[in-house]
PDB file of C-alpha atoms in Angstrom:
ATOM      1  CA  MET A  20       9.089  11.471   4.322  1.00  0.00           C
ATOM      2  CA  ASP A  21       6.528   9.222   6.062  1.00  0.00           C
ATOM      3  CA  ILE A  22       5.281   6.604   3.608  1.00  0.00           C
ATOM      4  CA  LEU A  23       2.653   3.879   3.962  1.00  0.00           C
ATOM      5  CA  ILE A  24       2.966   0.860   1.665  1.00  0.00           C
ATOM      6  CA  THR A  25      -0.109  -1.349   1.377  1.00  0.00           C
ATOM      7  CA  GLY A  26       0.559  -4.903   0.265  1.00  0.00           C
ATOM      8  CA  ALA A  27       4.090  -4.631   1.641  1.00  0.00           C
ATOM      9  CA  THR A  28       4.574  -8.409   1.823  1.00  0.00           C
ATOM     10  CA  GLY A  29       3.716  -8.912  -1.854  1.00  0.00           C
ATOM     11  CA  ARG A  30       6.048  -9.425  -4.782  1.00  0.00           C
ATOM     12  CA  LEU A  31       6.797  -5.736  -5.268  1.00  0.00           C
ATOM     13  CA  GLY A  32       6.294  -4.625  -1.678  1.00  0.00           C
ATOM     14  CA  ARG A  33       9.097  -6.874  -0.435  1.00  0.00           C
ATOM     15  CA  VAL A  34      11.498  -5.066  -2.762  1.00  0.00           C
ATOM     16  CA  LEU A  35      10.100  -1.550  -2.434  1.00  0.00           C
ATOM     17  CA  THR A  36      10.146  -1.481   1.383  1.00  0.00           C
ATOM     18  CA  PRO A  37      13.951  -1.727   1.764  1.00  0.00           C
ATOM     19  CA  GLU A  38      14.375   0.509  -1.310  1.00  0.00           C
ATOM     20  CA  LEU A  39      12.559   3.338   0.459  1.00  0.00           C
ATOM     21  CA  THR A  40      14.177   2.810   3.848  1.00  0.00           C
ATOM     22  CA  ARG A  41      17.619   2.859   2.207  1.00  0.00           C
ATOM     23  CA  ALA A  42      16.624   6.239   0.773  1.00  0.00           C
ATOM     24  CA  GLY A  43      16.075   7.468   4.330  1.00  0.00           C
ATOM     25  CA  HIS A  44      12.268   7.442   4.412  1.00  0.00           C
ATOM     26  CA  SER A  45      10.142   6.415   7.377  1.00  0.00           C
ATOM     27  CA  VAL A  46       8.132   3.483   6.049  1.00  0.00           C
ATOM     28  CA  ARG A  47       5.050   1.767   7.383  1.00  0.00           C
ATOM     29  CA  ALA A  48       4.872  -1.647   5.761  1.00  0.00           C
ATOM     30  CA  ALA A  49       1.245  -2.740   5.941  1.00  0.00           C
ATOM     31  CA  SER A  50      -0.174  -6.221   5.473  1.00  0.00           C
ATOM     32  CA  ARG A  51      -2.875  -8.469   6.894  1.00  0.00           C
ATOM     33  CA  THR A  52      -0.302 -10.689   8.609  1.00  0.00           C
ATOM     34  CA  PRO A  53       1.954  -9.909  11.587  1.00  0.00           C
ATOM     35  CA  ALA A  54       5.597  -8.948  11.103  1.00  0.00           C
ATOM     36  CA  PRO A  55       7.773 -11.904  10.013  1.00  0.00           C
ATOM     37  CA  THR A  56      10.081 -13.293  12.651  1.00  0.00           C
ATOM     38  CA  GLY A  57      13.482 -11.630  12.653  1.00  0.00           C
ATOM     39  CA  LYS A  58      12.375  -8.571  10.702  1.00  0.00           C
ATOM     40  CA  PRO A  59      12.512  -5.026  12.071  1.00  0.00           C
ATOM     41  CA  GLY A  60       9.463  -4.291  14.200  1.00  0.00           C
ATOM     42  CA  PRO A  61       7.738  -1.030  15.088  1.00  0.00           C
ATOM     43  CA  ASP A  62       9.961   2.019  15.465  1.00  0.00           C
ATOM     44  CA  ARG A  63      13.203   0.146  14.874  1.00  0.00           C
ATOM     45  CA  PRO A  64      15.843   1.581  12.530  1.00  0.00           C
ATOM     46  CA  ALA A  65      16.087  -0.036   9.113  1.00  0.00           C
ATOM     47  CA  GLU A  66      18.889  -0.254   6.589  1.00  0.00           C
ATOM     48  CA  GLY A  67      20.011   3.112   5.220  1.00  0.00           C
ATOM     49  CA  GLY A  68      18.877   5.302   8.089  1.00  0.00           C
ATOM     50  CA  GLY A  69      15.160   5.145   7.424  1.00  0.00           C
ATOM     51  CA  GLU A  70      12.692   3.808   9.936  1.00  0.00           C
ATOM     52  CA  LEU A  71      10.629   0.690   9.269  1.00  0.00           C
ATOM     53  CA  ARG A  72       7.379  -0.053  11.062  1.00  0.00           C
ATOM     54  CA  ARG A  73       5.258  -3.074  10.270  1.00  0.00           C
ATOM     55  CA  VAL A  74       1.553  -2.415  10.701  1.00  0.00           C
ATOM     56  CA  ARG A  75      -1.461  -4.630  10.392  1.00  0.00           C
ATOM     57  CA  LEU A  76      -4.064  -3.485   7.868  1.00  0.00           C
ATOM     58  CA  ASP A  77      -7.002  -5.334   6.335  1.00  0.00           C
ATOM     59  CA  LEU A  78      -8.446  -3.350   3.448  1.00  0.00           C
ATOM     60  CA  ALA A  79     -11.286  -5.828   2.985  1.00  0.00           C
ATOM     61  CA  THR A  80     -12.698  -4.852   6.372  1.00  0.00           C
ATOM     62  CA  GLY A  81     -10.991  -1.536   7.109  1.00  0.00           C
ATOM     63  CA  ASP A  82      -9.403  -2.910  10.278  1.00  0.00           C
ATOM     64  CA  GLY A  83      -6.284  -0.915  11.184  1.00  0.00           C
ATOM     65  CA  LEU A  84      -6.821   1.698   8.484  1.00  0.00           C
ATOM     66  CA  PRO A  85      -7.104   4.911  10.561  1.00  0.00           C
ATOM     67  CA  ALA A  86      -3.935   4.129  12.510  1.00  0.00           C
ATOM     68  CA  ALA A  87      -2.066   3.090   9.358  1.00  0.00           C
ATOM     69  CA  VAL A  88      -2.607   6.419   7.564  1.00  0.00           C
ATOM     70  CA  ASP A  89      -2.311   8.709  10.591  1.00  0.00           C
ATOM     71  CA  GLY A  90       0.587  11.128  10.100  1.00  0.00           C
ATOM     72  CA  VAL A  91       1.527   9.753   6.672  1.00  0.00           C
ATOM     73  CA  ASP A  92       2.691  12.022   3.828  1.00  0.00           C
ATOM     74  CA  THR A  93       2.417   9.520   0.974  1.00  0.00           C
ATOM     75  CA  VAL A  94       0.592   6.232   0.400  1.00  0.00           C
ATOM     76  CA  VAL A  95       1.888   3.679  -2.105  1.00  0.00           C
ATOM     77  CA  HIS A  96      -1.079   1.402  -2.707  1.00  0.00           C
ATOM     78  CA  LEU A  97       0.116  -2.003  -3.889  1.00  0.00           C
ATOM     79  CA  ALA A  98      -2.377  -4.276  -2.110  1.00  0.00           C
ATOM     80  CA  SER A  99      -4.372  -6.533  -4.411  1.00  0.00           C
ATOM     81  CA  ALA A 100      -6.147  -9.880  -4.283  1.00  0.00           C
ATOM     82  CA  PRO A 101      -6.500 -11.035  -7.890  1.00  0.00           C
ATOM     83  CA  TYR A 102      -8.777 -13.889  -8.984  1.00  0.00           C
ATOM     84  CA  GLN A 103     -10.333 -14.539  -5.576  1.00  0.00           C
ATOM     85  CA  GLY A 104     -13.987 -14.020  -6.368  1.00  0.00           C
ATOM     86  CA  SER A 105     -15.893 -11.457  -4.302  1.00  0.00           C
ATOM     87  CA  TYR A 106     -12.854 -11.003  -2.039  1.00  0.00           C
ATOM     88  CA  THR A 107     -11.010  -9.416  -4.979  1.00  0.00           C
ATOM     89  CA  ARG A 108     -13.640  -6.695  -5.180  1.00  0.00           C
ATOM     90  CA  ASP A 109     -13.575  -6.258  -1.382  1.00  0.00           C
ATOM     91  CA  VAL A 110      -9.840  -5.542  -1.446  1.00  0.00           C
ATOM     92  CA  ASP A 111      -9.184  -3.968  -4.819  1.00  0.00           C
ATOM     93  CA  LEU A 112     -12.229  -1.739  -5.146  1.00  0.00           C
ATOM     94  CA  THR A 113     -14.042  -1.331  -1.821  1.00  0.00           C
ATOM     95  CA  GLY A 114     -10.717  -1.369   0.016  1.00  0.00           C
ATOM     96  CA  THR A 115      -9.274   1.265  -2.329  1.00  0.00           C
ATOM     97  CA  ARG A 116     -12.287   3.507  -1.755  1.00  0.00           C
ATOM     98  CA  ARG A 117     -11.837   3.096   2.004  1.00  0.00           C
ATOM     99  CA  LEU A 118      -8.172   3.949   1.681  1.00  0.00           C
ATOM    100  CA  VAL A 119      -8.866   7.112  -0.321  1.00  0.00           C
ATOM    101  CA  GLU A 120     -11.389   8.299   2.260  1.00  0.00           C
ATOM    102  CA  ALA A 121      -9.079   7.551   5.197  1.00  0.00           C
ATOM    103  CA  ALA A 122      -6.125   9.188   3.442  1.00  0.00           C
ATOM    104  CA  ASP A 123      -8.187  12.336   2.907  1.00  0.00           C
ATOM    105  CA  ARG A 124      -9.159  12.494   6.580  1.00  0.00           C
ATOM    106  CA  ALA A 125      -5.504  12.014   7.563  1.00  0.00           C
ATOM    107  CA  GLY A 126      -4.255  14.802   5.279  1.00  0.00           C
ATOM    108  CA  VAL A 127      -2.182  12.537   2.997  1.00  0.00           C
ATOM    109  CA  ARG A 128      -0.549  14.616   0.260  1.00  0.00           C
ATOM    110  CA  HIS A 129       0.038  11.957  -2.423  1.00  0.00           C
ATOM    111  CA  LEU A 130      -1.536   8.582  -3.173  1.00  0.00           C
ATOM    112  CA  VAL A 131       0.303   6.412  -5.714  1.00  0.00           C
ATOM    113  CA  TYR A 132      -1.836   3.546  -7.012  1.00  0.00           C
ATOM    114  CA  LEU A 133      -0.283   0.587  -8.813  1.00  0.00           C
ATOM    115  CA  SER A 134      -2.299  -0.714 -11.754  1.00  0.00           C
ATOM    116  CA  ILE A 135      -1.623  -2.792 -14.871  1.00  0.00           C
ATOM    117  CA  VAL A 136      -0.702  -1.818 -18.408  1.00  0.00           C
ATOM    118  CA  GLY A 137      -3.590  -2.893 -20.624  1.00  0.00           C
ATOM    119  CA  ALA A 138      -6.200  -2.815 -17.873  1.00  0.00           C
ATOM    120  CA  ASP A 139      -8.267  -0.486 -20.063  1.00  0.00           C
ATOM    121  CA  ARG A 140      -7.902  -2.681 -23.156  1.00  0.00           C
ATOM    122  CA  VAL A 141      -8.015  -6.308 -21.977  1.00  0.00           C
ATOM    123  CA  PRO A 142     -11.550  -7.714 -21.430  1.00  0.00           C
ATOM    124  CA  TRP A 143     -10.779  -9.498 -18.167  1.00  0.00           C
ATOM    125  CA  PRO A 144     -12.983  -9.142 -15.054  1.00  0.00           C
ATOM    126  CA  TYR A 145      -9.982  -8.500 -12.800  1.00  0.00           C
ATOM    127  CA  PHE A 146      -8.718  -5.769 -15.124  1.00  0.00           C
ATOM    128  CA  ARG A 147     -12.133  -4.111 -15.064  1.00  0.00           C
ATOM    129  CA  ILE A 148     -11.920  -3.961 -11.274  1.00  0.00           C
ATOM    130  CA  LYS A 149      -8.507  -2.304 -11.555  1.00  0.00           C
ATOM    131  CA  ILE A 150      -9.997   0.338 -13.867  1.00  0.00           C
ATOM    132  CA  GLU A 151     -12.801   0.990 -11.376  1.00  0.00           C
ATOM    133  CA  ALA A 152     -10.218   1.347  -8.616  1.00  0.00           C
ATOM    134  CA  GLU A 153      -8.212   3.771 -10.759  1.00  0.00           C
ATOM    135  CA  ALA A 154     -11.359   5.842 -11.189  1.00  0.00           C
ATOM    136  CA  ALA A 155     -11.958   5.839  -7.425  1.00  0.00           C
ATOM    137  CA  VAL A 156      -8.447   7.163  -6.842  1.00  0.00           C
ATOM    138  CA  ALA A 157      -8.775   9.824  -9.545  1.00  0.00           C
ATOM    139  CA  ALA A 158     -12.185  10.974  -8.287  1.00  0.00           C
ATOM    140  CA  GLY A 159     -10.991  11.316  -4.709  1.00  0.00           C
ATOM    141  CA  PRO A 160      -9.741  14.479  -3.013  1.00  0.00           C
ATOM    142  CA  VAL A 161      -6.198  13.195  -2.347  1.00  0.00           C
ATOM    143  CA  PRO A 162      -3.587  14.270  -4.948  1.00  0.00           C
ATOM    144  CA  TRP A 163      -2.810  11.123  -6.884  1.00  0.00           C
ATOM    145  CA  THR A 164      -0.745   9.247  -9.451  1.00  0.00           C
ATOM    146  CA  VAL A 165      -1.805   6.002 -11.119  1.00  0.00           C
ATOM    147  CA  LEU A 166       1.165   3.944 -12.278  1.00  0.00           C
ATOM    148  CA  ARG A 167       0.350   1.114 -14.672  1.00  0.00           C
ATOM    149  CA  VAL A 168       3.147  -1.427 -14.974  1.00  0.00           C
ATOM    150  CA  THR A 169       3.653  -4.407 -17.250  1.00  0.00           C
ATOM    151  CA  GLN A 170       3.841  -8.045 -16.135  1.00  0.00           C
ATOM    152  CA  PHE A 171       6.601  -8.821 -13.673  1.00  0.00           C
ATOM    153  CA  HIS A 172       9.333 -11.216 -14.776  1.00  0.00           C
ATOM    154  CA  GLY A 173       8.473 -13.512 -11.872  1.00  0.00           C
ATOM    155  CA  PHE A 174       4.822 -13.697 -12.905  1.00  0.00           C
ATOM    156  CA  LEU A 175       5.761 -14.827 -16.412  1.00  0.00           C
ATOM    157  CA  ALA A 176       8.313 -17.317 -15.079  1.00  0.00           C
ATOM    158  CA  GLU A 177       5.669 -18.878 -12.833  1.00  0.00           C
ATOM    159  CA  ALA A 178       3.270 -19.113 -15.779  1.00  0.00           C
ATOM    160  CA  MET A 179       5.967 -20.858 -17.823  1.00  0.00           C
ATOM    161  CA  SER A 180       6.619 -23.295 -14.977  1.00  0.00           C
ATOM    162  CA  ARG A 181       2.956 -24.271 -14.880  1.00  0.00           C
ATOM    163  CA  LEU A 182       2.736 -24.695 -18.646  1.00  0.00           C
ATOM    164  CA  ALA A 183       5.954 -26.740 -18.720  1.00  0.00           C
ATOM    165  CA  ARG A 184       4.241 -29.489 -16.712  1.00  0.00           C
ATOM    166  CA  LEU A 185       2.427 -30.371 -19.922  1.00  0.00           C
ATOM    167  CA  PRO A 186       4.065 -32.601 -22.561  1.00  0.00           C
ATOM    168  CA  VAL A 187       4.020 -29.645 -24.971  1.00  0.00           C
ATOM    169  CA  LEU A 188       4.170 -25.918 -24.289  1.00  0.00           C
ATOM    170  CA  PRO A 189       1.031 -24.236 -25.670  1.00  0.00           C
ATOM    171  CA  LEU A 190       1.358 -20.583 -26.637  1.00  0.00           C
ATOM    172  CA  ASP A 191       0.079 -17.926 -28.966  1.00  0.00           C
ATOM    173  CA  PRO A 192       3.235 -16.693 -30.755  1.00  0.00           C
ATOM    174  CA  ARG A 193       1.586 -13.444 -31.869  1.00  0.00           C
ATOM    175  CA  ILE A 194       1.061 -12.222 -28.310  1.00  0.00           C
ATOM    176  CA  THR A 195       3.631  -9.664 -27.238  1.00  0.00           C
ATOM    177  CA  ALA A 196       4.557  -8.369 -23.795  1.00  0.00           C
ATOM    178  CA  GLN A 197       7.134  -6.076 -22.259  1.00  0.00           C
ATOM    179  CA  PRO A 198       7.937  -7.719 -18.906  1.00  0.00           C
ATOM    180  CA  VAL A 199       9.543  -5.677 -16.169  1.00  0.00           C
ATOM    181  CA  ASP A 200      11.671  -6.491 -13.153  1.00  0.00           C
ATOM    182  CA  VAL A 201      10.354  -5.645  -9.696  1.00  0.00           C
ATOM    183  CA  ALA A 202      13.712  -4.053  -8.862  1.00  0.00           C
ATOM    184  CA  ASP A 203      13.237  -1.577 -11.717  1.00  0.00           C
ATOM    185  CA  VAL A 204       9.670  -0.806 -10.617  1.00  0.00           C
ATOM    186  CA  ALA A 205      10.828  -0.272  -7.032  1.00  0.00           C
ATOM    187  CA  ALA A 206      13.568   2.097  -8.181  1.00  0.00           C
ATOM    188  CA  HIS A 207      11.054   4.037 -10.272  1.00  0.00           C
ATOM    189  CA  LEU A 208       8.657   4.270  -7.339  1.00  0.00           C
ATOM    190  CA  ARG A 209      11.465   5.520  -5.102  1.00  0.00           C
ATOM    191  CA  TRP A 210      11.648   8.530  -7.401  1.00  0.00           C
ATOM    192  CA  ARG A 211       7.887   8.778  -7.970  1.00  0.00           C
ATOM    193  CA  VAL A 212       6.953   9.138  -4.317  1.00  0.00           C
ATOM    194  CA  THR A 213       9.183  12.204  -3.940  1.00  0.00           C
ATOM    195  CA  ALA A 214       7.939  13.874  -7.142  1.00  0.00           C
ATOM    196  CA  ALA A 215       4.763  15.929  -7.316  1.00  0.00           C
ATOM    197  CA  PRO A 216       1.473  14.075  -7.803  1.00  0.00           C
ATOM    198  CA  GLY A 217       0.874  13.745 -11.495  1.00  0.00           C
ATOM    199  CA  ARG A 218      -2.929  13.570 -11.289  1.00  0.00           C
ATOM    200  CA  ALA A 219      -2.520  11.369 -14.351  1.00  0.00           C
ATOM    201  CA  THR A 220      -2.150   7.754 -15.402  1.00  0.00           C
ATOM    202  CA  GLU A 221       1.463   6.882 -16.164  1.00  0.00           C
ATOM    203  CA  GLU A 222       3.013   3.705 -17.560  1.00  0.00           C
ATOM    204  CA  PHE A 223       6.197   1.812 -16.818  1.00  0.00           C
ATOM    205  CA  GLY A 224       7.486  -1.276 -18.586  1.00  0.00           C
ATOM    206  CA  GLY A 225      10.522  -3.391 -19.203  1.00  0.00           C
ATOM    207  CA  PRO A 226      13.276  -2.542 -21.667  1.00  0.00           C
ATOM    208  CA  ALA A 227      12.039  -4.594 -24.633  1.00  0.00           C
ATOM    209  CA  GLU A 228       8.886  -5.851 -26.305  1.00  0.00           C
ATOM    210  CA  LEU A 229       9.050  -9.644 -26.756  1.00  0.00           C
ATOM    211  CA  ASP A 230       6.738 -12.145 -28.402  1.00  0.00           C
ATOM    212  CA  ALA A 231       5.488 -15.217 -26.550  1.00  0.00           C
ATOM    213  CA  GLY A 232       7.734 -17.548 -28.533  1.00  0.00           C
ATOM    214  CA  THR A 233      10.881 -15.649 -27.548  1.00  0.00           C
ATOM    215  CA  LEU A 234       9.799 -15.519 -23.911  1.00  0.00           C
ATOM    216  CA  ALA A 235       9.213 -19.272 -23.899  1.00  0.00           C
ATOM    217  CA  ARG A 236      12.425 -20.213 -25.735  1.00  0.00           C
ATOM    218  CA  ASP A 237      14.520 -18.063 -23.387  1.00  0.00           C
ATOM    219  CA  TRP A 238      12.859 -19.588 -20.327  1.00  0.00           C
ATOM    220  CA  LEU A 239      13.293 -23.160 -21.589  1.00  0.00           C
ATOM    221  CA  ALA A 240      16.959 -22.550 -22.419  1.00  0.00           C
ATOM    222  CA  ALA A 241      17.675 -20.985 -19.030  1.00  0.00           C
ATOM    223  CA  ARG A 242      16.011 -23.895 -17.220  1.00  0.00           C
ATOM    224  CA  ARG A 243      17.546 -26.487 -19.545  1.00  0.00           C
ATOM    225  CA  ILE A 244      14.148 -27.942 -20.296  1.00  0.00           C
ATOM    226  CA  ARG A 245      13.206 -29.491 -23.622  1.00  0.00           C
ATOM    227  CA  ARG A 246       9.620 -28.945 -24.714  1.00  0.00           C
ATOM    228  CA  ARG A 247       8.009 -28.743 -28.095  1.00  0.00           C
ATOM    229  CA  MET A 248       5.994 -25.550 -28.444  1.00  0.00           C
ATOM    230  CA  LEU A 249       2.432 -25.894 -29.707  1.00  0.00           C
ATOM    231  CA  ARG A 250       0.885 -22.912 -31.499  1.00  0.00           C
ATOM    232  CA  LEU A 251      -2.462 -22.311 -29.787  1.00  0.00           C
ATOM    233  CA  PRO A 252      -4.035 -18.883 -30.454  1.00  0.00           C
ATOM    234  CA  VAL A 253      -6.001 -17.401 -27.565  1.00  0.00           C
ATOM    235  CA  PRO A 254      -9.604 -17.163 -28.801  1.00  0.00           C
ATOM    236  CA  GLY A 255     -12.105 -14.324 -28.853  1.00  0.00           C
ATOM    237  CA  ARG A 256     -11.832 -10.720 -27.722  1.00  0.00           C
ATOM    238  CA  LEU A 257      -9.188 -11.617 -25.159  1.00  0.00           C
ATOM    239  CA  GLY A 258      -6.859 -13.047 -27.774  1.00  0.00           C
ATOM    240  CA  ARG A 259      -7.426 -10.132 -30.126  1.00  0.00           C
ATOM    241  CA  ALA A 260      -6.524  -7.670 -27.372  1.00  0.00           C
ATOM    242  CA  PHE A 261      -3.360  -9.562 -26.502  1.00  0.00           C
ATOM    243  CA  ARG A 262      -2.283  -9.823 -30.139  1.00  0.00           C
ATOM    244  CA  ALA A 263      -3.000  -6.118 -30.662  1.00  0.00           C
ATOM    245  CA  GLY A 264      -0.345  -5.236 -28.094  1.00  0.00           C
ATOM    246  CA  ALA A 265      -2.590  -4.470 -25.112  1.00  0.00           C
ATOM    247  CA  LEU A 266       0.115  -5.666 -22.699  1.00  0.00           C
ATOM    248  CA  VAL A 267       2.717  -3.268 -24.120  1.00  0.00           C
ATOM    249  CA  PRO A 268       2.980   0.315 -22.820  1.00  0.00           C
ATOM    250  CA  SER A 269       2.505   3.117 -25.315  1.00  0.00           C
ATOM    251  CA  THR A 270       4.266   5.772 -23.233  1.00  0.00           C
ATOM    252  CA  GLY A 271       6.301   6.148 -20.077  1.00  0.00           C
ATOM    253  CA  ASP A 272       9.687   5.183 -18.694  1.00  0.00           C
ATOM    254  CA  ARG A 273      11.435   1.848 -19.091  1.00  0.00           C
ATOM    255  CA  GLY A 274      13.385  -0.417 -16.798  1.00  0.00           C
ATOM    256  CA  ARG A 275      16.878  -1.738 -17.533  1.00  0.00           C
ATOM    257  CA  ILE A 276      16.794  -5.383 -16.402  1.00  0.00           C
ATOM    258  CA  THR A 277      15.956  -7.638 -19.345  1.00  0.00           C
ATOM    259  CA  TRP A 278      14.096 -10.949 -19.371  1.00  0.00           C
ATOM    260  CA  ARG A 279      17.386 -12.735 -20.072  1.00  0.00           C
ATOM    261  CA  ASP A 280      19.079 -10.847 -17.219  1.00  0.00           C
ATOM    262  CA  TYR A 281      16.346 -12.068 -14.898  1.00  0.00           C
ATOM    263  CA  LEU A 282      16.631 -15.663 -16.092  1.00  0.00           C
ATOM    264  CA  ALA A 283      20.447 -15.598 -15.854  1.00  0.00           C
ATOM    265  CA  ALA A 284      20.250 -14.577 -12.188  1.00  0.00           C
ATOM    266  CA  GLY A 285      18.945 -18.041 -11.319  1.00  0.00           C
ATOM    267  CA  PRO A 286      15.920 -18.972  -9.197  1.00  0.00           C
ATOM    268  CA  SER A 287      17.636 -18.252  -5.864  1.00  0.00           C
ATOM    269  CA  GLU A 288      18.391 -14.638  -6.899  1.00  0.00           C
ATOM    270  CA  GLN A 289      15.034 -13.811  -8.413  1.00  0.00           C
ATOM    271  CA  ALA A 290      13.077 -11.489  -6.122  1.00  0.00           C
ATOM    272  CA  GLY A 291      10.137 -11.130  -8.485  1.00  0.00           C
TER     273      GLY A 291
END
C-alpha cells in the first residue's frame, strides 16, 4: 500500500513511519523540512521491505501538495501546529481542507485524521480548530476515519518537567486523564490504515484512567525529585470540563504501555 504521512517528523510520525515500512508499505514521509542527514532518501528501501520516501510538504501554503498525494492509496494526516496563533489555523484547518481537496483529485481511497479525545468537550481555541478540521474531513468526498487519541506520555512528562521548575508542584487533583504511548498509537494506526474507512469518529487511549495526583507522584518518583504538591483547581469552564472527564475516552480500543512503563524506560528510551 502507498501511504502518505503528514507531520512525519513529529512525535507520532517519527514512530509511525518505521512501523509502516516494517509492515511492508511504501511510505511517503512528508514534512516542511528536508530529509535528516543519514536517513533513507527518495526511493531507497527501508527496514522491513517497505519503501521510504521523504517529501517536502507545506500545508500552510500548499507547496508540494499535488506531488505528495499523487498515486497514494491512503493519507495519515498527523500534521499540526498547536498554539501558534494564525499559523495554527493555516495548518490545522486551511491546510486540512487543502489536503482533502488534493486527496480527492488524486483518487485517495482513505484519509485517516488524527484528533484529540475531548476536543468536542474542552473549551479551548485549539480544540475548536481540531473539531472544525474533523468536520472538513467528514464533509469531504474522500472516505475517511477520524481517530481521537488521548494525551501522549511524552506530552505529560514535558508538562511535569516545566511545572517542577517551581518550588511547589501545582495541580488539580480531580482532573483525570488516560495517557497513551506513541508506540501503541502507531501500532493501532498500522492496523487502521489497512482496514476499511470507518466514516466515523473513533477513540484510542491508554490502558488506565489516572488522576493528576497519581500522574505527578509517579513522575516525581521516577525522576527522584522531591516537590510538595499544591492543590490548585483549574478555574471556570475549562476546569469543569477537565474534572468531568473530558480527557478520558468513552469508547474505543486501548493501548498496553502504562504511564509507569513509560517512566521506567528512562528519558533516553522515551520516543514520545
